Short mmCIF file of C-alpha atoms in Angstrom, two decimals:
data_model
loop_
_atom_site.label_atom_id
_atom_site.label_comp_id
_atom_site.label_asym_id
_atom_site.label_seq_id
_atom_site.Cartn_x
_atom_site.Cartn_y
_atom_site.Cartn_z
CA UNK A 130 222.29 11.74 -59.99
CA UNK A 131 221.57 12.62 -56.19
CA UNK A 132 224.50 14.31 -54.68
CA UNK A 133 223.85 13.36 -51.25
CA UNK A 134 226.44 10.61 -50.27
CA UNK A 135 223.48 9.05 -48.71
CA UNK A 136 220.84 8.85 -50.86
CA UNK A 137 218.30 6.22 -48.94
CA UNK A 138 218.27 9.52 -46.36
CA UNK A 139 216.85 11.97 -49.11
CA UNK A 140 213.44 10.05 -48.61
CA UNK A 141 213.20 10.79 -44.92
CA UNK A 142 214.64 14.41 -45.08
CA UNK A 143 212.17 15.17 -47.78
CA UNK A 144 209.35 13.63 -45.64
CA UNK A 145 210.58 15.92 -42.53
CA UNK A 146 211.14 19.38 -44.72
CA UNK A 147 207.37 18.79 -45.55
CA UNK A 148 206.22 18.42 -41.85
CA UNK A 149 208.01 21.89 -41.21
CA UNK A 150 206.28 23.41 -44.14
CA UNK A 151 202.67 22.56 -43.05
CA UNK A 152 203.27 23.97 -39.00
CA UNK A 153 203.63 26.69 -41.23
CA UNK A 154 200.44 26.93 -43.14
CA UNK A 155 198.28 28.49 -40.28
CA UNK A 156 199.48 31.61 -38.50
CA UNK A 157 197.89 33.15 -35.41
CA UNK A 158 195.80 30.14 -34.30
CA UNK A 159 193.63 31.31 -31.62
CA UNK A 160 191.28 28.74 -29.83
CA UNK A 161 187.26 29.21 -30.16
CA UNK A 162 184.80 28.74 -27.52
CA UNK A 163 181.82 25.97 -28.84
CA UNK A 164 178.37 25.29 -27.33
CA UNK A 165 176.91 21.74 -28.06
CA UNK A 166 173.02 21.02 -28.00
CA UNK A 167 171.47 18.21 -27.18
CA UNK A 168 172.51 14.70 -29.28
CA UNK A 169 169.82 13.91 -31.41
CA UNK A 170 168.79 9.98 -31.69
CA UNK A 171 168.20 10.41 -35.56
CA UNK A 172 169.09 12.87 -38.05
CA UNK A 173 167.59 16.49 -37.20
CA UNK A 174 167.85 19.52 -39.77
CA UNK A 175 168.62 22.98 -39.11
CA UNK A 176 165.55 24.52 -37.91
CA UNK A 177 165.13 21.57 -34.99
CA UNK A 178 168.87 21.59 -34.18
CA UNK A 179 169.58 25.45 -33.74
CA UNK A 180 167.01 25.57 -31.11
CA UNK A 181 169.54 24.33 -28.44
CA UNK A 182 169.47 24.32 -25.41
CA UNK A 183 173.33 24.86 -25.42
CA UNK A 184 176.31 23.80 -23.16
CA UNK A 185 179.54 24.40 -22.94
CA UNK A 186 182.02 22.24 -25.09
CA UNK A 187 185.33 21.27 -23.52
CA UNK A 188 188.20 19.83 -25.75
CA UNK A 189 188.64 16.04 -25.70
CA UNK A 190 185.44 15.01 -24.67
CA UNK A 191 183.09 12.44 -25.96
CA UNK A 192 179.50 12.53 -27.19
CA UNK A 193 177.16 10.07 -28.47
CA UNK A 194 176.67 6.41 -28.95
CA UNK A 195 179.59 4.51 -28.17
CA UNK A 196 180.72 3.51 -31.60
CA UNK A 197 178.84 5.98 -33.46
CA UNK A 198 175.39 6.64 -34.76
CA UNK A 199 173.36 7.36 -37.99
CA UNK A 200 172.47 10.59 -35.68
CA UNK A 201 173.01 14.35 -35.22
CA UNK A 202 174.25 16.59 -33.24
CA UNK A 203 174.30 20.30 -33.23
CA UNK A 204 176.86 22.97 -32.34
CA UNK A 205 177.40 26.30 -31.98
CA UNK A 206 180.36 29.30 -32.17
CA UNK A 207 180.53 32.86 -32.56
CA UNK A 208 183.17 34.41 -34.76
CA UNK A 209 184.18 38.50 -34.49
CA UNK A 210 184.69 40.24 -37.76
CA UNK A 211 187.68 40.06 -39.30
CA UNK A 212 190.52 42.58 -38.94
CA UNK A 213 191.81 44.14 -42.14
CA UNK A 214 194.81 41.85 -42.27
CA UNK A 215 192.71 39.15 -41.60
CA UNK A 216 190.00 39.39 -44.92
CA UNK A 217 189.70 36.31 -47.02
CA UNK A 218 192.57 34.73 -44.87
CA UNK A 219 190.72 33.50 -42.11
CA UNK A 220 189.32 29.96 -41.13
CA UNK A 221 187.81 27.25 -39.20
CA UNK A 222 190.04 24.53 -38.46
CA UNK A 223 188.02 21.65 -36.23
CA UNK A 224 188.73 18.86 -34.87
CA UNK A 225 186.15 16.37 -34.20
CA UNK A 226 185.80 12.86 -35.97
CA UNK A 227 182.27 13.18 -36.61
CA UNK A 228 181.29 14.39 -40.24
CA UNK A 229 180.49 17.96 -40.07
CA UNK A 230 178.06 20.92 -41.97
CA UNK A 231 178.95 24.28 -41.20
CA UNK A 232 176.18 26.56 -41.05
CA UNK A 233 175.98 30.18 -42.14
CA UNK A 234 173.16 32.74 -41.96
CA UNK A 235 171.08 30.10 -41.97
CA UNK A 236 172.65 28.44 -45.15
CA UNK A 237 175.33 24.69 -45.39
CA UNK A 238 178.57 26.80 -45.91
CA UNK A 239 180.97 24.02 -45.63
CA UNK A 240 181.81 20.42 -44.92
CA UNK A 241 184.50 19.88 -42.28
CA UNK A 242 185.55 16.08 -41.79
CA UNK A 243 188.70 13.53 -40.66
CA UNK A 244 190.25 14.25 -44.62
CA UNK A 245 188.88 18.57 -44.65
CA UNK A 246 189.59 19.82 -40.99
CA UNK A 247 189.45 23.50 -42.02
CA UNK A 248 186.97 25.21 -44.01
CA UNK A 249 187.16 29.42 -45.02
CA UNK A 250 185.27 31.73 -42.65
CA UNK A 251 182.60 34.99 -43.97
CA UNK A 252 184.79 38.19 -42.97
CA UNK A 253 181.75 39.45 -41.21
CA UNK A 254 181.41 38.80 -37.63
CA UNK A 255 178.65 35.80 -37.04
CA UNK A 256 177.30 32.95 -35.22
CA UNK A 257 177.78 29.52 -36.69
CA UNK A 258 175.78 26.69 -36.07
CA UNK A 259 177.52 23.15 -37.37
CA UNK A 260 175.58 20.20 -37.22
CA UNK A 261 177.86 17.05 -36.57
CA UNK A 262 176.98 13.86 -37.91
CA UNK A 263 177.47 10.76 -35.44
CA UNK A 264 179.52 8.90 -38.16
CA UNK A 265 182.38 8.88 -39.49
CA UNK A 266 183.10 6.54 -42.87
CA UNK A 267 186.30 7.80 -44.53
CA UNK A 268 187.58 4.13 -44.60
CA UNK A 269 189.81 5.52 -46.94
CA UNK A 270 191.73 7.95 -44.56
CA UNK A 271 194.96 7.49 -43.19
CA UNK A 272 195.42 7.25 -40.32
CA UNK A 273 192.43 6.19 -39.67
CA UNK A 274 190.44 7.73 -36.88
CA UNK A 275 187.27 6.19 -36.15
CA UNK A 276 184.33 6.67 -33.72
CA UNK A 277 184.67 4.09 -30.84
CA UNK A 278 185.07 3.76 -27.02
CA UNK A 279 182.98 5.96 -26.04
CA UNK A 280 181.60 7.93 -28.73
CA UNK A 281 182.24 10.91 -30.70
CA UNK A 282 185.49 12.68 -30.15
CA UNK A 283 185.67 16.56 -29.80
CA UNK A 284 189.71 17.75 -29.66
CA UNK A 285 188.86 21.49 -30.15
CA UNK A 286 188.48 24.44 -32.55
CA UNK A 287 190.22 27.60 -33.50
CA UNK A 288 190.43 30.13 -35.28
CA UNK A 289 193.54 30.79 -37.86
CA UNK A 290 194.83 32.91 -40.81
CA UNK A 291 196.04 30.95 -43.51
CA UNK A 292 199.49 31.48 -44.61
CA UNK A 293 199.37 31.38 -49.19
CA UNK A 294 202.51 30.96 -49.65
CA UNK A 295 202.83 28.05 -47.40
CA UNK A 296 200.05 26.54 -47.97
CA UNK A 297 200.80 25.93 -51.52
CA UNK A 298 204.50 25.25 -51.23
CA UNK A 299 202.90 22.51 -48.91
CA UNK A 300 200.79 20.85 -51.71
CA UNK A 301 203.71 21.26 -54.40
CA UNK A 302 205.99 19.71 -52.04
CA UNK A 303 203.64 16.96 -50.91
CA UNK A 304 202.89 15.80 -54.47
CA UNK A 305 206.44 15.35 -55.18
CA UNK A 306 206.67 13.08 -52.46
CA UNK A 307 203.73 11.09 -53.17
CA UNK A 308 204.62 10.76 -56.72
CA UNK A 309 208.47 9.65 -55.27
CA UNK A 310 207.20 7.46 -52.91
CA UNK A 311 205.00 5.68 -55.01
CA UNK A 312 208.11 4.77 -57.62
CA UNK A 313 210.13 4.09 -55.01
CA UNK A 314 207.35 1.18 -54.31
CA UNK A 315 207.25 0.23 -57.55
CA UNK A 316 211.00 -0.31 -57.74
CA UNK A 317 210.75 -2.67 -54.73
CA UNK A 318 211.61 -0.52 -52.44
CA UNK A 319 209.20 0.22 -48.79
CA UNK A 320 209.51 2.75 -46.24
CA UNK A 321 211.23 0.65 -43.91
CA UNK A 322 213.55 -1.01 -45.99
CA UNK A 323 214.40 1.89 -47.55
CA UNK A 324 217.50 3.10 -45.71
CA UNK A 325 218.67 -0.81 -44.90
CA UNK A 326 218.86 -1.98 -48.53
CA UNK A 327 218.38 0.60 -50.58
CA UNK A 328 220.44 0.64 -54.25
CA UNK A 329 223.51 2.20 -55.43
CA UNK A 330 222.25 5.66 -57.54
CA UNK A 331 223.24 3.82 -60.71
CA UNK A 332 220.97 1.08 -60.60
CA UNK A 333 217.82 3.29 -59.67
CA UNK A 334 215.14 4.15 -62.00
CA UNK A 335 215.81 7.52 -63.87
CA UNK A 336 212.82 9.18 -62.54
CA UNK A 337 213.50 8.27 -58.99
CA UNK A 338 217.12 9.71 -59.35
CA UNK A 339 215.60 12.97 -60.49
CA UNK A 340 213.12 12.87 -57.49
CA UNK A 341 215.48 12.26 -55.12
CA UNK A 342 218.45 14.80 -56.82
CA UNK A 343 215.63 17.40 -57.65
CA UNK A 344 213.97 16.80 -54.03
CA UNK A 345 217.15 17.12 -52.15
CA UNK A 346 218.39 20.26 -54.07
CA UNK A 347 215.46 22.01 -53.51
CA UNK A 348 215.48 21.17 -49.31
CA UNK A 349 219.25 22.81 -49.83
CA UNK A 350 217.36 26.18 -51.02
CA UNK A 351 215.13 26.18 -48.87
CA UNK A 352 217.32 26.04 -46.23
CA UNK A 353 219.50 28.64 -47.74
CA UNK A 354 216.99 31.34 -48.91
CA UNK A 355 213.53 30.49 -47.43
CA UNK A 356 209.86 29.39 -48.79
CA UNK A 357 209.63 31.25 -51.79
CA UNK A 358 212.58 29.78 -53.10
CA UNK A 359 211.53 26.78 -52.37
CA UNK A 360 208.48 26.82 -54.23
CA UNK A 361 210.16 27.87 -57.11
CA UNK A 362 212.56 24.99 -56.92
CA UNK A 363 209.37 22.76 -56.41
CA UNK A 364 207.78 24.24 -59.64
CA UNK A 365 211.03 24.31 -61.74
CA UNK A 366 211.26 20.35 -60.52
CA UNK A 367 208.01 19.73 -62.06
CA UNK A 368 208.76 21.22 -65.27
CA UNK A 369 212.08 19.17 -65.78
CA UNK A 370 210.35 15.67 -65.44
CA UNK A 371 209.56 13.55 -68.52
CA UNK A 372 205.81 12.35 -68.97
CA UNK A 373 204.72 9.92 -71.56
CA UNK A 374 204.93 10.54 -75.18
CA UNK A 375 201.12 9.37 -75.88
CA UNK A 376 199.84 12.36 -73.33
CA UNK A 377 197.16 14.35 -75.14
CA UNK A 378 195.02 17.06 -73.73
CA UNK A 379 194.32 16.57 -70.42
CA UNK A 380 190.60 18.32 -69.12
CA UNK A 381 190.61 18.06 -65.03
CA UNK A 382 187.60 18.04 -63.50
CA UNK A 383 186.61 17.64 -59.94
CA UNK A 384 184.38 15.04 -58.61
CA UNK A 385 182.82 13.34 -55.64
CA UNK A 386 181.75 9.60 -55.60
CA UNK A 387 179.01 9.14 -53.12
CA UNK A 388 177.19 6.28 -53.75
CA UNK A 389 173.48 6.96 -52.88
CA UNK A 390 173.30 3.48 -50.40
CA UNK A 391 176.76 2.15 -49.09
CA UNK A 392 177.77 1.64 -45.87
CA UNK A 393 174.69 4.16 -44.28
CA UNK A 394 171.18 5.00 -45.24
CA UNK A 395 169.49 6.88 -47.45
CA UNK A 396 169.59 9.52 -45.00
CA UNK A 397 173.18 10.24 -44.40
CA UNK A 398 173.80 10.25 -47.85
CA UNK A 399 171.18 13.12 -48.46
CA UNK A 400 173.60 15.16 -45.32
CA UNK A 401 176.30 14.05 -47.27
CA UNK A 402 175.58 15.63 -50.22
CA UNK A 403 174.41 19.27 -48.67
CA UNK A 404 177.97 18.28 -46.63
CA UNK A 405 180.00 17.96 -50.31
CA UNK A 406 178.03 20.59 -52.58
CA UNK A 407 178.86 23.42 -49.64
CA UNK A 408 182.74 22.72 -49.65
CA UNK A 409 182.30 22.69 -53.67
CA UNK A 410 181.19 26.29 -53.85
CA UNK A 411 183.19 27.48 -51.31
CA UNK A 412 186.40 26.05 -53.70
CA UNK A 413 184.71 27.01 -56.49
CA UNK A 414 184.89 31.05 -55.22
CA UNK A 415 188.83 30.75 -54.35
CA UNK A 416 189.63 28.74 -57.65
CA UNK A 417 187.66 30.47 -60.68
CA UNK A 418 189.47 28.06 -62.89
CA UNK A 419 188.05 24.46 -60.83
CA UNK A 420 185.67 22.82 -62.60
CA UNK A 421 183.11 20.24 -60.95
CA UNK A 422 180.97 17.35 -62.47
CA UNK A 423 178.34 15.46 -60.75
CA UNK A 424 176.53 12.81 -62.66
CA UNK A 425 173.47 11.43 -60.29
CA UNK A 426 170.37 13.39 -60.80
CA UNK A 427 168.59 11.90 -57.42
CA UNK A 428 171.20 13.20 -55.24
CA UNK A 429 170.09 17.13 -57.58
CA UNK A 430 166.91 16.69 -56.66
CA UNK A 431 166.81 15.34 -52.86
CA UNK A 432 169.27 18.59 -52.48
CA UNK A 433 166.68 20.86 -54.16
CA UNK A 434 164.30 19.08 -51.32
CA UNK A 435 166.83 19.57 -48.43
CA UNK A 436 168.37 22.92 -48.85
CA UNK A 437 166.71 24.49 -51.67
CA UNK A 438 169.37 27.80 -51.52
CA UNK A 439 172.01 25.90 -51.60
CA UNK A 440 170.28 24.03 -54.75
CA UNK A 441 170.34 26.98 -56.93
CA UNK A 442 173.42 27.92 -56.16
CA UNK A 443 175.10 24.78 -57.90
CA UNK A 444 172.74 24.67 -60.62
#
């Protein structure tokens, strides 16, 4: 049973607790200069686009089509090597709402995009080149930010150190919520009704009262002895709740659905696929244990075509 004399608050505190935790996830953000070449009326590769010429970048400016194009456009940033503190923590983050390849050594690296707005960085010093795709069709992302008015939005890009212990405190947290939040809708119950009708504690579901007694106990820690503690009360949480009793053996697997022909051409979904296979290998060398599954051979072999390196790599 929640303790909190209040409980139609615990949803909201909960929901706060996790905004502090992310502001916490990336420690000494420094901002990155960026050159952008020329915008491309159709899709150009990586030998065209790294020619330039180059300009300077400011933040919150617009490129491009108004409303967006099946087109390219090519940038550039330089990145000093990393500082002993700094190796295997540093990375990209990149704000622009155009669907983005990062470029490394002359190799996709990784896919930066309105859902993935940081990507790891090489501890070496370099020059990336990221070639920005005039579209943007996560239709699926909340909020939504789309590519209208008057093109292509570029807010900025810096470079930060990501804090572990954060960052997956964050996620723990985050998919307590989500899982609270969605029984909370199934019980009736939306965010803003919540705190105007919400039920007496008795009357709830018993997994939302353990959500919401678990959740709030665990904000109490955190306030009391700090992060780590607070991931352990977000693990421990986990543990305690009740799953069903047909549950088998569960084998996770990652996997991206991109349909070869949706809403853009043939084209973009051959960038899209050098854009998804790069982030997958990049996961793939933090996480030893993630597994990935890809089930349409044309996409293989137009990425054997496009980027042959990259090709081998995820065979």
């Amino acid at each position: 049973m929640p303790r909190h004399h209040l409980p139609q608050l615990i949803h909201a505190r909960i929901k706060h607790l996790l905004a502090r935790i992310e502001q916490q996830c990336w420690e000494d953000k420094r901002a990155v200069a960026v050159d952008g070449g020329p915008v491309h009326e159709s899709i150009v590769g990586y030998t065209q686009g790294s020619k330039g010429p180059w300009q300077a970048l400011h933040q919150h400016s617009y490129f491009g089509p108004q409303g967006g194009a099946w087109a390219t456009r090519w940038h550039r940033l330089r990145i000093p090597k990393a500082k002993l503190h700094e190796t295997g923590r540093r990375h990209l983050l990149w704000d622009c709402n155009g669907e983005t390849t990062v470029y490394f050594q002359g190799q996709a690296w990784a896919g930066l995009d309105v859902a993935h707005p940081a990507c790891p960085l090489p501890d070496r010093a370099a020059t990336l080149l990221l070639e920005t795709g005039l579209w943007q069709t996560a239709i699926w992302h909340h909020p939504q930010r789309p590519i209208e008015g008057p093109g292509c939005r570029f807010d900025g890009a810096w470079l930060a150190l990501r804090n572990p212990t954060a960052w997956e405190v964050f996620h723990h947290l985050d998919v307590l919520l989500m899982l609270l939040e969605s029984q909370l809708k199934a019980a009736g119950w939306s965010e803003t009704t919540i705190e105007r009708r919400f039920t007496i504690p008795e009357r709830m579901p018993r997994l939302v009262r353990m959500l919401l007694s678990g959740l709030d106990a665990a904000a109490d820690i955190y306030e009391r002895d700090g992060l780590s503690a607070l991931g352990k009360a977000c693990s421990d949480l986990m543990e305690r709740l009740p799953s069903e009793d047909h549950q088998g053996i569960a084998a996770l697997t990652g996997h991206a659905h991109l349909d070869l022909v949706w809403h853009w051409p043939e084209a973009v979904t051959r960038r899209k696929m050098v854009h998804t296979s790069a982030t997958i290998l990049r996961l793939m060398e933090r996480y030893p244990e993630f597994r990935f599954s890809g089930s349409q051979p044309y996409l293989y072999r137009a990425l054997a075509e496009d980027e042959p390196k990259l090709a081998q790599a995820v065979a």
